[in-house]
Coordinates of C-alpha atoms (C1' of nucleotides) in Angstrom, one line a residue:
Chain A
M755 CA 94.5 117.6 117.8
A756 CA 97.1 119.9 116.1
A757 CA 100.0 119.7 118.5
D758 CA 102.6 118.2 116.2
A759 CA 105.7 120.2 115.9
H760 CA 106.5 122.3 118.9
D761 CA 106.3 120.8 122.4
S762 CA 107.8 117.3 122.2
P763 CA 111.5 116.9 121.4
P764 CA 111.9 116.8 117.6
R765 CA 111.7 113.3 116.3
R766 CA 114.5 111.8 114.2
R767 CA 114.2 112.3 110.5
D768 CA 114.1 108.7 109.6
A769 CA 111.3 108.0 112.1
Q770 CA 109.2 110.8 110.5
D771 CA 109.9 109.4 107.1
N772 CA 108.8 105.9 108.1
R773 CA 105.6 107.3 109.5
E774 CA 104.8 109.0 106.2
R775 CA 105.7 105.9 104.3
L776 CA 103.3 103.9 106.4
V777 CA 100.4 106.2 105.7
A778 CA 101.2 106.2 102.0
A779 CA 101.4 102.4 102.0
A780 CA 98.2 102.1 103.9
R781 CA 96.4 104.2 101.4
E782 CA 97.6 102.0 98.6
V783 CA 97.0 98.7 100.3
F784 CA 93.5 99.7 101.5
A785 CA 92.7 100.7 97.9
E786 CA 93.8 97.4 96.5
S787 CA 92.5 95.0 99.1
G788 CA 89.9 96.8 101.2
F789 CA 90.0 98.1 104.8
E790 CA 90.2 94.7 106.5
V791 CA 93.5 93.8 105.0
P792 CA 96.1 92.4 107.5
L793 CA 98.4 95.1 108.8
D794 CA 101.4 93.0 107.9
A795 CA 100.8 93.8 104.3
I796 CA 101.0 97.5 105.0
A797 CA 104.2 97.3 107.0
R798 CA 105.8 95.2 104.2
R799 CA 104.7 97.6 101.5
A800 CA 106.2 100.5 103.5
G801 CA 109.4 98.5 103.9
V802 CA 109.4 98.6 107.7
G803 CA 108.9 96.1 110.5
R804 CA 105.6 95.4 112.2
A805 CA 106.8 96.9 115.4
T806 CA 107.3 100.3 113.7
L807 CA 103.8 100.2 112.4
Y808 CA 102.4 99.4 115.8
R809 CA 104.5 102.1 117.5
N810 CA 103.1 104.8 115.2
F811 CA 99.5 103.5 115.0
P812 CA 98.1 101.4 117.8
D813 CA 95.5 99.9 115.6
R814 CA 93.9 99.8 112.1
Y815 CA 91.6 102.7 112.9
A816 CA 94.5 105.0 113.8
L817 CA 95.8 104.4 110.4
G818 CA 92.4 105.1 109.0
S819 CA 92.2 108.3 110.9
A820 CA 95.5 109.5 109.6
I821 CA 94.4 108.9 106.0
F822 CA 91.0 110.4 106.8
E823 CA 92.6 113.5 108.4
H824 CA 94.6 114.0 105.2
N825 CA 91.6 113.6 103.0
L826 CA 89.5 115.9 105.2
A827 CA 92.1 118.7 104.9
A828 CA 91.8 118.4 101.1
L829 CA 88.0 118.6 101.3
E830 CA 88.1 121.6 103.5
A831 CA 90.3 123.4 101.1
L832 CA 88.0 122.5 98.3
A833 CA 85.0 123.8 100.3
R834 CA 86.8 127.1 100.8
A835 CA 87.6 127.3 97.1
H836 CA 83.9 127.0 96.3
A837 CA 82.8 129.1 99.2
R838 CA 80.0 130.9 97.2
D839 CA 79.3 128.3 94.6
P840 CA 75.8 126.7 94.8
A841 CA 77.3 123.7 93.1
A842 CA 79.9 123.2 95.9
F843 CA 77.8 120.5 97.4
T844 CA 77.8 118.2 94.5
A845 CA 81.5 119.0 93.8
L846 CA 82.2 117.9 97.4
L847 CA 80.2 114.8 97.0
S848 CA 82.1 113.8 93.9
A849 CA 85.4 114.5 95.6
I850 CA 84.4 112.4 98.6
I851 CA 83.5 109.5 96.3
E852 CA 86.8 109.9 94.4
Q853 CA 88.7 109.7 97.7
Q854 CA 86.8 106.6 98.7
I855 CA 87.7 105.0 95.3
A856 CA 91.3 105.8 96.0
S857 CA 91.6 104.6 99.6
H858 CA 88.6 102.6 100.8
A859 CA 89.4 103.9 104.3
L860 CA 87.1 106.8 104.5
V861 CA 83.7 105.2 104.6
P862 CA 84.5 102.4 107.1
A863 CA 85.9 105.1 109.3
L864 CA 82.9 107.3 108.7
L865 CA 80.4 104.5 109.5
S866 CA 82.0 102.4 112.2
G867 CA 79.9 102.7 115.3
P868 CA 81.5 103.8 118.6
T869 CA 84.6 101.7 117.7
A870 CA 86.9 104.7 117.4
P871 CA 87.6 107.6 119.8
D872 CA 89.1 110.5 117.8
L873 CA 87.3 109.3 114.7
H874 CA 84.1 110.8 116.0
A875 CA 85.8 114.2 115.9
L876 CA 86.7 113.7 112.2
R877 CA 83.1 112.6 111.4
S878 CA 81.9 115.8 113.0
R879 CA 84.3 117.8 110.9
M880 CA 83.0 116.1 107.9
I881 CA 79.4 117.0 108.7
R882 CA 80.3 120.6 109.5
L883 CA 82.2 120.8 106.3
L884 CA 79.2 119.8 104.3
A885 CA 76.5 121.8 106.2
G886 CA 77.2 125.1 104.5
P887 CA 77.3 123.8 100.9
L888 CA 74.2 121.7 101.6
R889 CA 72.3 124.8 102.8
R890 CA 73.4 126.8 99.8
A891 CA 72.5 124.1 97.4
Q892 CA 69.1 123.8 99.0
A893 CA 68.6 127.6 98.9
A894 CA 69.4 127.5 95.2
G895 CA 66.9 124.7 94.6
A896 CA 69.5 122.2 93.5
I897 CA 69.0 119.8 96.3
R898 CA 65.7 118.7 98.0
P899 CA 65.0 120.8 101.1
D900 CA 64.4 117.9 103.4
L901 CA 67.9 116.4 103.1
V902 CA 69.7 116.4 106.4
S903 CA 73.3 115.6 107.4
A904 CA 72.6 112.0 108.4
D905 CA 71.1 111.6 104.9
V906 CA 74.3 112.8 103.3
L907 CA 76.4 110.3 105.2
A908 CA 74.0 107.6 104.1
V909 CA 74.3 108.7 100.5
I910 CA 78.0 108.6 100.7
A911 CA 77.8 105.1 102.1
M912 CA 75.4 104.0 99.4
I913 CA 77.5 105.2 96.5
S914 CA 80.5 103.5 98.1
A915 CA 78.7 100.3 98.3
A916 CA 77.9 100.4 94.6
V917 CA 81.6 100.8 94.0
L918 CA 83.1 98.3 96.4
H919 CA 83.3 95.1 94.5
A920 CA 84.3 96.5 91.1
P921 CA 87.4 94.7 89.6
S922 CA 89.4 97.8 88.7
V923 CA 89.8 101.4 89.4
A924 CA 88.3 102.3 86.0
A925 CA 85.3 100.1 86.7
R926 CA 84.9 101.8 90.1
R927 CA 84.9 105.2 88.5
R928 CA 82.3 104.2 86.0
R929 CA 80.1 102.7 88.7
A930 CA 80.5 105.7 90.9
A931 CA 79.4 108.0 88.2
R932 CA 76.4 105.9 87.4
A933 CA 75.4 105.6 91.1
L934 CA 75.7 109.3 91.6
Q935 CA 73.6 110.0 88.6
L936 CA 70.9 107.6 89.8
M937 CA 71.1 109.1 93.3
L938 CA 70.7 112.7 92.1
D939 CA 68.0 112.1 89.5
G940 CA 66.1 109.2 91.2
L941 CA 64.7 106.0 89.7
V942 CA 61.4 107.6 88.9
P943 CA 61.5 109.5 85.5
R944 CA 61.4 113.3 85.6
T945 CA 58.5 115.2 84.0
Chain B
M1017 CA 69.4 71.6 91.4
A1018 CA 66.1 70.0 92.6
A1019 CA 67.2 66.3 93.1
D1020 CA 66.4 66.1 96.8
A1021 CA 64.1 63.3 97.7
H1022 CA 64.2 60.4 95.3
D1023 CA 67.5 59.0 94.2
S1024 CA 69.8 58.8 97.3
P1025 CA 68.8 56.5 100.1
P1026 CA 66.5 58.5 102.4
R1027 CA 68.4 60.3 105.1
R1028 CA 67.6 59.8 108.8
R1029 CA 65.0 62.0 110.2
D1030 CA 67.2 63.5 112.9
A1031 CA 69.8 64.4 110.2
Q1032 CA 67.3 66.2 108.2
D1033 CA 66.0 68.1 111.3
N1034 CA 69.5 69.2 112.1
R1035 CA 70.0 70.5 108.6
E1036 CA 66.9 72.7 108.9
R1037 CA 67.9 73.9 112.3
L1038 CA 71.2 75.0 110.9
V1039 CA 69.6 77.0 108.2
A1040 CA 67.3 78.7 110.7
A1041 CA 70.1 79.4 113.1
A1042 CA 72.2 80.8 110.3
R1043 CA 69.4 83.2 109.3
E1044 CA 69.2 84.4 112.9
V1045 CA 72.9 84.7 113.6
F1046 CA 73.6 86.4 110.3
A1047 CA 70.9 88.9 111.1
E1048 CA 72.3 89.7 114.5
S1049 CA 76.0 89.7 113.8
G1050 CA 76.5 90.1 110.0
F1051 CA 77.6 87.7 107.4
E1052 CA 81.2 87.4 108.6
V1053 CA 80.2 85.8 111.9
P1054 CA 82.2 82.7 113.0
L1055 CA 80.5 79.5 112.0
D1056 CA 80.9 78.2 115.6
A1057 CA 78.2 80.6 116.6
I1058 CA 75.8 79.1 114.1
A1059 CA 76.5 75.6 115.2
R1060 CA 76.0 76.5 118.8
R1061 CA 72.8 78.3 118.1
A1062 CA 71.5 75.3 116.3
G1063 CA 72.5 73.1 119.2
V1064 CA 74.7 70.8 117.1
G1065 CA 78.4 70.2 116.8
R1066 CA 80.7 71.9 114.4
A1067 CA 81.2 68.7 112.4
T1068 CA 77.6 68.5 111.7
L1069 CA 77.6 72.0 110.3
Y1070 CA 80.6 71.3 108.1
R1071 CA 79.1 68.0 106.9
N1072 CA 76.0 69.8 105.6
F1073 CA 77.6 73.0 104.4
P1074 CA 81.2 72.9 103.3
D1075 CA 81.6 76.7 103.8
R1076 CA 79.9 79.9 104.7
Y1077 CA 78.6 80.5 101.2
A1078 CA 76.8 77.2 101.0
L1079 CA 74.9 78.3 104.1
G1080 CA 74.3 81.7 102.4
S1081 CA 73.0 79.9 99.3
A1082 CA 70.6 77.8 101.3
I1083 CA 69.1 80.9 102.9
F1084 CA 69.2 82.7 99.5
E1085 CA 67.4 79.8 97.9
H1086 CA 64.7 80.1 100.4
N1087 CA 64.3 83.8 100.0
L1088 CA 64.4 83.6 96.3
A1089 CA 61.5 81.2 96.3
A1090 CA 59.4 83.7 98.3
L1091 CA 60.3 86.5 95.9
E1092 CA 59.3 84.4 92.9
A1093 CA 56.0 83.7 94.5
L1094 CA 55.5 87.4 95.1
A1095 CA 56.4 88.1 91.5
R1096 CA 53.8 85.6 90.3
A1097 CA 51.2 87.2 92.6
H1098 CA 51.8 90.6 91.1
A1099 CA 52.1 89.3 87.6
R1100 CA 50.2 92.1 85.9
D1101 CA 50.8 94.9 88.5
P1102 CA 53.0 97.8 87.2
A1103 CA 53.9 98.4 90.8
A1104 CA 55.3 94.9 91.1
F1105 CA 58.9 96.2 90.7
T1106 CA 58.9 98.5 93.7
A1107 CA 57.0 95.9 95.7
L1108 CA 59.8 93.4 94.9
L1109 CA 62.4 95.9 95.7
S1110 CA 60.9 96.5 99.1
A1111 CA 60.6 92.8 99.7
I1112 CA 64.3 92.3 98.9
I1113 CA 65.3 95.0 101.3
E1114 CA 63.1 93.5 104.0
Q1115 CA 64.8 90.2 103.5
Q1116 CA 68.2 91.8 103.7
I1117 CA 67.2 93.4 107.0
A1118 CA 66.1 90.0 108.2
S1119 CA 69.2 88.0 107.2
H1120 CA 72.2 90.0 106.0
A1121 CA 73.1 87.1 103.9
L1122 CA 71.4 88.0 100.6
V1123 CA 73.5 90.9 99.5
P1124 CA 76.9 89.6 100.3
A1125 CA 75.9 86.5 98.4
L1126 CA 74.6 88.7 95.5
L1127 CA 77.7 90.7 95.3
S1128 CA 80.6 88.4 96.1
G1129 CA 82.7 88.2 93.0
P1130 CA 83.6 84.8 91.6
T1131 CA 83.8 83.3 95.1
A1132 CA 80.9 81.0 94.8
P1133 CA 80.0 78.4 92.2
D1134 CA 76.2 77.7 92.4
L1135 CA 75.7 81.2 93.8
H1136 CA 76.0 82.5 90.3
A1137 CA 72.9 80.6 89.3
L1138 CA 71.0 82.1 92.1
R1139 CA 72.1 85.6 91.1
S1140 CA 70.9 84.9 87.5
R1141 CA 67.5 83.8 88.9
M1142 CA 67.3 87.0 90.8
I1143 CA 68.0 89.0 87.7
R1144 CA 65.5 87.0 85.6
L1145 CA 62.9 87.4 88.3
L1146 CA 63.2 91.2 88.2
A1147 CA 63.4 91.6 84.5
G1148 CA 59.7 91.3 83.8
P1149 CA 58.5 93.6 86.5
L1150 CA 61.2 96.2 85.6
R1151 CA 60.1 96.2 82.0
R1152 CA 56.4 96.6 83.0
A1153 CA 57.3 99.5 85.4
Q1154 CA 59.2 101.2 82.7
A1155 CA 56.4 100.8 80.2
A1156 CA 54.0 102.3 82.7
G1157 CA 56.4 105.3 83.2
A1158 CA 57.0 104.5 86.8
I1159 CA 60.8 103.8 86.4
R1160 CA 63.3 105.5 84.2
P1161 CA 63.7 103.8 80.9
D1162 CA 67.5 103.6 81.0
L1163 CA 67.6 101.4 84.1
V1164 CA 69.2 98.0 83.4
S1165 CA 69.6 94.8 85.5
A1166 CA 73.1 95.7 86.7
D1167 CA 71.7 99.0 88.0
V1168 CA 69.1 97.2 90.0
L1169 CA 71.6 95.0 91.7
A1170 CA 73.6 98.2 92.5
V1171 CA 70.5 99.8 93.9
I1172 CA 69.9 96.9 96.2
A1173 CA 73.5 97.0 97.4
M1174 CA 73.2 100.7 98.0
I1175 CA 70.1 100.6 100.1
S1176 CA 71.6 97.7 102.1
A1177 CA 74.7 99.8 102.8
A1178 CA 72.5 102.5 104.2
V1179 CA 71.0 99.9 106.6
L1180 CA 74.0 97.9 107.6
H1181 CA 75.3 99.7 110.7
A1182 CA 72.0 100.5 112.3
P1183 CA 71.8 99.5 115.9
S1184 CA 68.4 97.8 115.9
V1185 CA 65.9 96.2 113.5
A1186 CA 63.6 99.2 113.9
A1187 CA 66.4 101.6 113.0
R1188 CA 67.2 99.4 110.0
R1189 CA 63.6 99.6 108.8
R1190 CA 63.5 103.4 109.2
R1191 CA 66.8 103.8 107.4
A1192 CA 65.7 101.5 104.6
A1193 CA 62.5 103.4 104.0
R1194 CA 64.4 106.7 103.9
A1195 CA 67.0 105.3 101.5
L1196 CA 64.4 103.9 99.2
Q1197 CA 62.6 107.2 99.2
L1198 CA 65.8 109.1 98.3
M1199 CA 66.6 106.5 95.7
L1200 CA 63.3 106.7 94.0
D1201 CA 62.8 110.4 94.1
G1202 CA 66.4 111.5 93.8
L1203 CA 68.3 114.2 95.6
V1204 CA 67.4 116.9 93.2
P1205 CA 63.9 118.4 93.9
R1206 CA 61.0 117.5 91.6
T1207 CA 59.3 120.2 89.5
Chain C
dG1032 C1' 134.5 111.0 115.3
dC1033 C1' 132.2 109.6 119.5
dA1034 C1' 128.7 108.6 122.9
dC1035 C1' 124.2 108.0 123.6
dA1036 C1' 119.5 107.9 123.1
dA1037 C1' 116.0 107.2 119.7
dG1038 C1' 114.5 104.1 116.6
dT1039 C1' 114.3 99.6 114.3
dG1040 C1' 112.7 94.9 113.0
dG1041 C1' 112.9 90.0 113.5
dA1042 C1' 111.5 86.7 116.9
dC1043 C1' 108.1 85.2 119.9
dA1044 C1' 103.8 83.9 122.3
dG1045 C1' 98.9 84.5 122.3
dT1046 C1' 94.4 84.3 120.2
dG1047 C1' 90.5 83.0 117.4
dG1048 C1' 88.6 80.7 113.7
dT1049 C1' 88.7 76.6 110.4
dG1050 C1' 88.3 72.1 109.1
dT1051 C1' 89.0 66.9 110.2
dC1052 C1' 89.0 62.6 112.8
dC1053 C1' 87.2 59.0 115.6
dA1054 C1' 85.0 56.8 119.6
dT1055 C1' 80.3 57.0 120.9
dT1056 C1' 75.4 57.5 120.3
dT1057 C1' 71.1 57.1 117.9
dA1058 C1' 67.6 55.9 114.4
dC1059 C1' 65.8 52.4 111.6
dG1060 C1' 64.9 47.6 109.5
dG1061 C1' 64.2 43.1 110.6
Chain D
dC946 C1' 64.3 43.7 121.1
dC947 C1' 68.7 43.7 118.5
dG948 C1' 72.3 44.4 114.9
dT949 C1' 74.0 47.7 111.9
dA950 C1' 75.2 51.6 109.6
dA951 C1' 74.3 56.4 109.6
dA952 C1' 75.1 60.4 112.2
dT953 C1' 77.0 63.0 115.9
dG954 C1' 80.0 66.2 118.6
dG955 C1' 84.0 67.0 121.3
dA956 C1' 89.0 66.8 120.7
dC957 C1' 92.6 67.9 117.9
dA958 C1' 96.0 70.0 114.7
dC959 C1' 96.4 73.9 111.8
dC960 C1' 96.8 78.5 110.1
dA961 C1' 96.7 83.6 109.9
dC962 C1' 96.8 87.7 112.2
dT963 C1' 97.9 90.3 116.3
dG964 C1' 100.7 92.7 119.5
dT965 C1' 105.0 92.8 122.5
dC966 C1' 109.9 92.4 123.6
dC967 C1' 114.7 93.1 123.2
dA968 C1' 119.3 92.9 121.1
dC969 C1' 121.0 95.6 117.5
dT970 C1' 121.4 99.6 114.3
dT971 C1' 121.3 104.4 113.1
dG972 C1' 120.7 109.3 113.4
dT973 C1' 122.1 113.5 116.1
dG974 C1' 124.4 116.8 119.3
dC975 C1' 128.7 117.7 121.0

DNA sequence: GCACAAGTGGACAGTGGTGTCCATTTACGG
DNA sequence: CCGTAAATGGACACCACTGTCCACTTGTGC
């Protein structure tokens, strides 16, 4: 899972560059055209041949994992930064949505059934990452006590759905904010 | 829009039967395999050739519209039945979700951008259908007063997303109920 | 610089879905 | 019954995407 740099003979610099370019291109293209975009487009955007893409990532989900991995590291850092903050949970939720707006890869990766092998590990990390903040938010009375991990994944999927078909990034942000507001407050008026 | 039975020369009975079989098959297949299923599968299920399918419905969305039309009629009947009930809104919401569980065609049809021509009319009917019950629910204090039509479509999309990847119809129902509960009450505890 | 392996990308065949065409079948009116 | 036109469905050509192969190019250690 973290055996990158020490046991295999070091890769050529250009090869490593291409790999990074591919991940960056994938993030962009997924954001523009959704997760089901043809892989051709990603290779073209990265300025490499198809073969290079397939050599680095056997399929679409491997690419998704790479992006997901990257995002997850950022979220874990954020969680550590808010280690004692009862508002960490909602901050993480916002960050996750923002990532979804930027890449469109996270949620399909999160939800896809048993399609993906290592993807399951990433999903577990995501759940583990949220467990602490969720518990703290519940203890502080900020989040309903009956909310469980599966609910949180569902909530993420739900807000993503509200965002999906928006025409622009700005529109996506607006809709995400509204959806999060409705989700937190509920449709039934308070007091 | 409702010029079916009087101006064109009456169609042959078998042709009409086939058309109905196709719609029924489409509803089943969409429910089992999602809206993006190959049209072959629908023709096979209906026991007709591909050409017959294409003659009746130029594309996937025409099929979606036909199902949608049918569902919408049922919802309009339901709305009339609850014409004075302040709980009509939530009843309609539940019914819509239930339809989505049963067909998977409604929400993609509702959301798809400018892809579809007559589909826009159906979406408008849906919004109009919900407007009255929404206003009544708001007047009764059952639904937050700032909720607008666009929000309602978003809410429908959100709950559908929570349901999408469930392995069975029973699981879908369970998840739909939970999502609706979270949506109505909100994630933040009450009182 | 040079040799050599790592890496590349265009070309290629395979696959699955779409939409159309036409010889044959089937319902309907007389 | 029979003639006719509507209707059918399998065959066909088409297209987009996938995944692999191999002759060539490019970094890297000496």
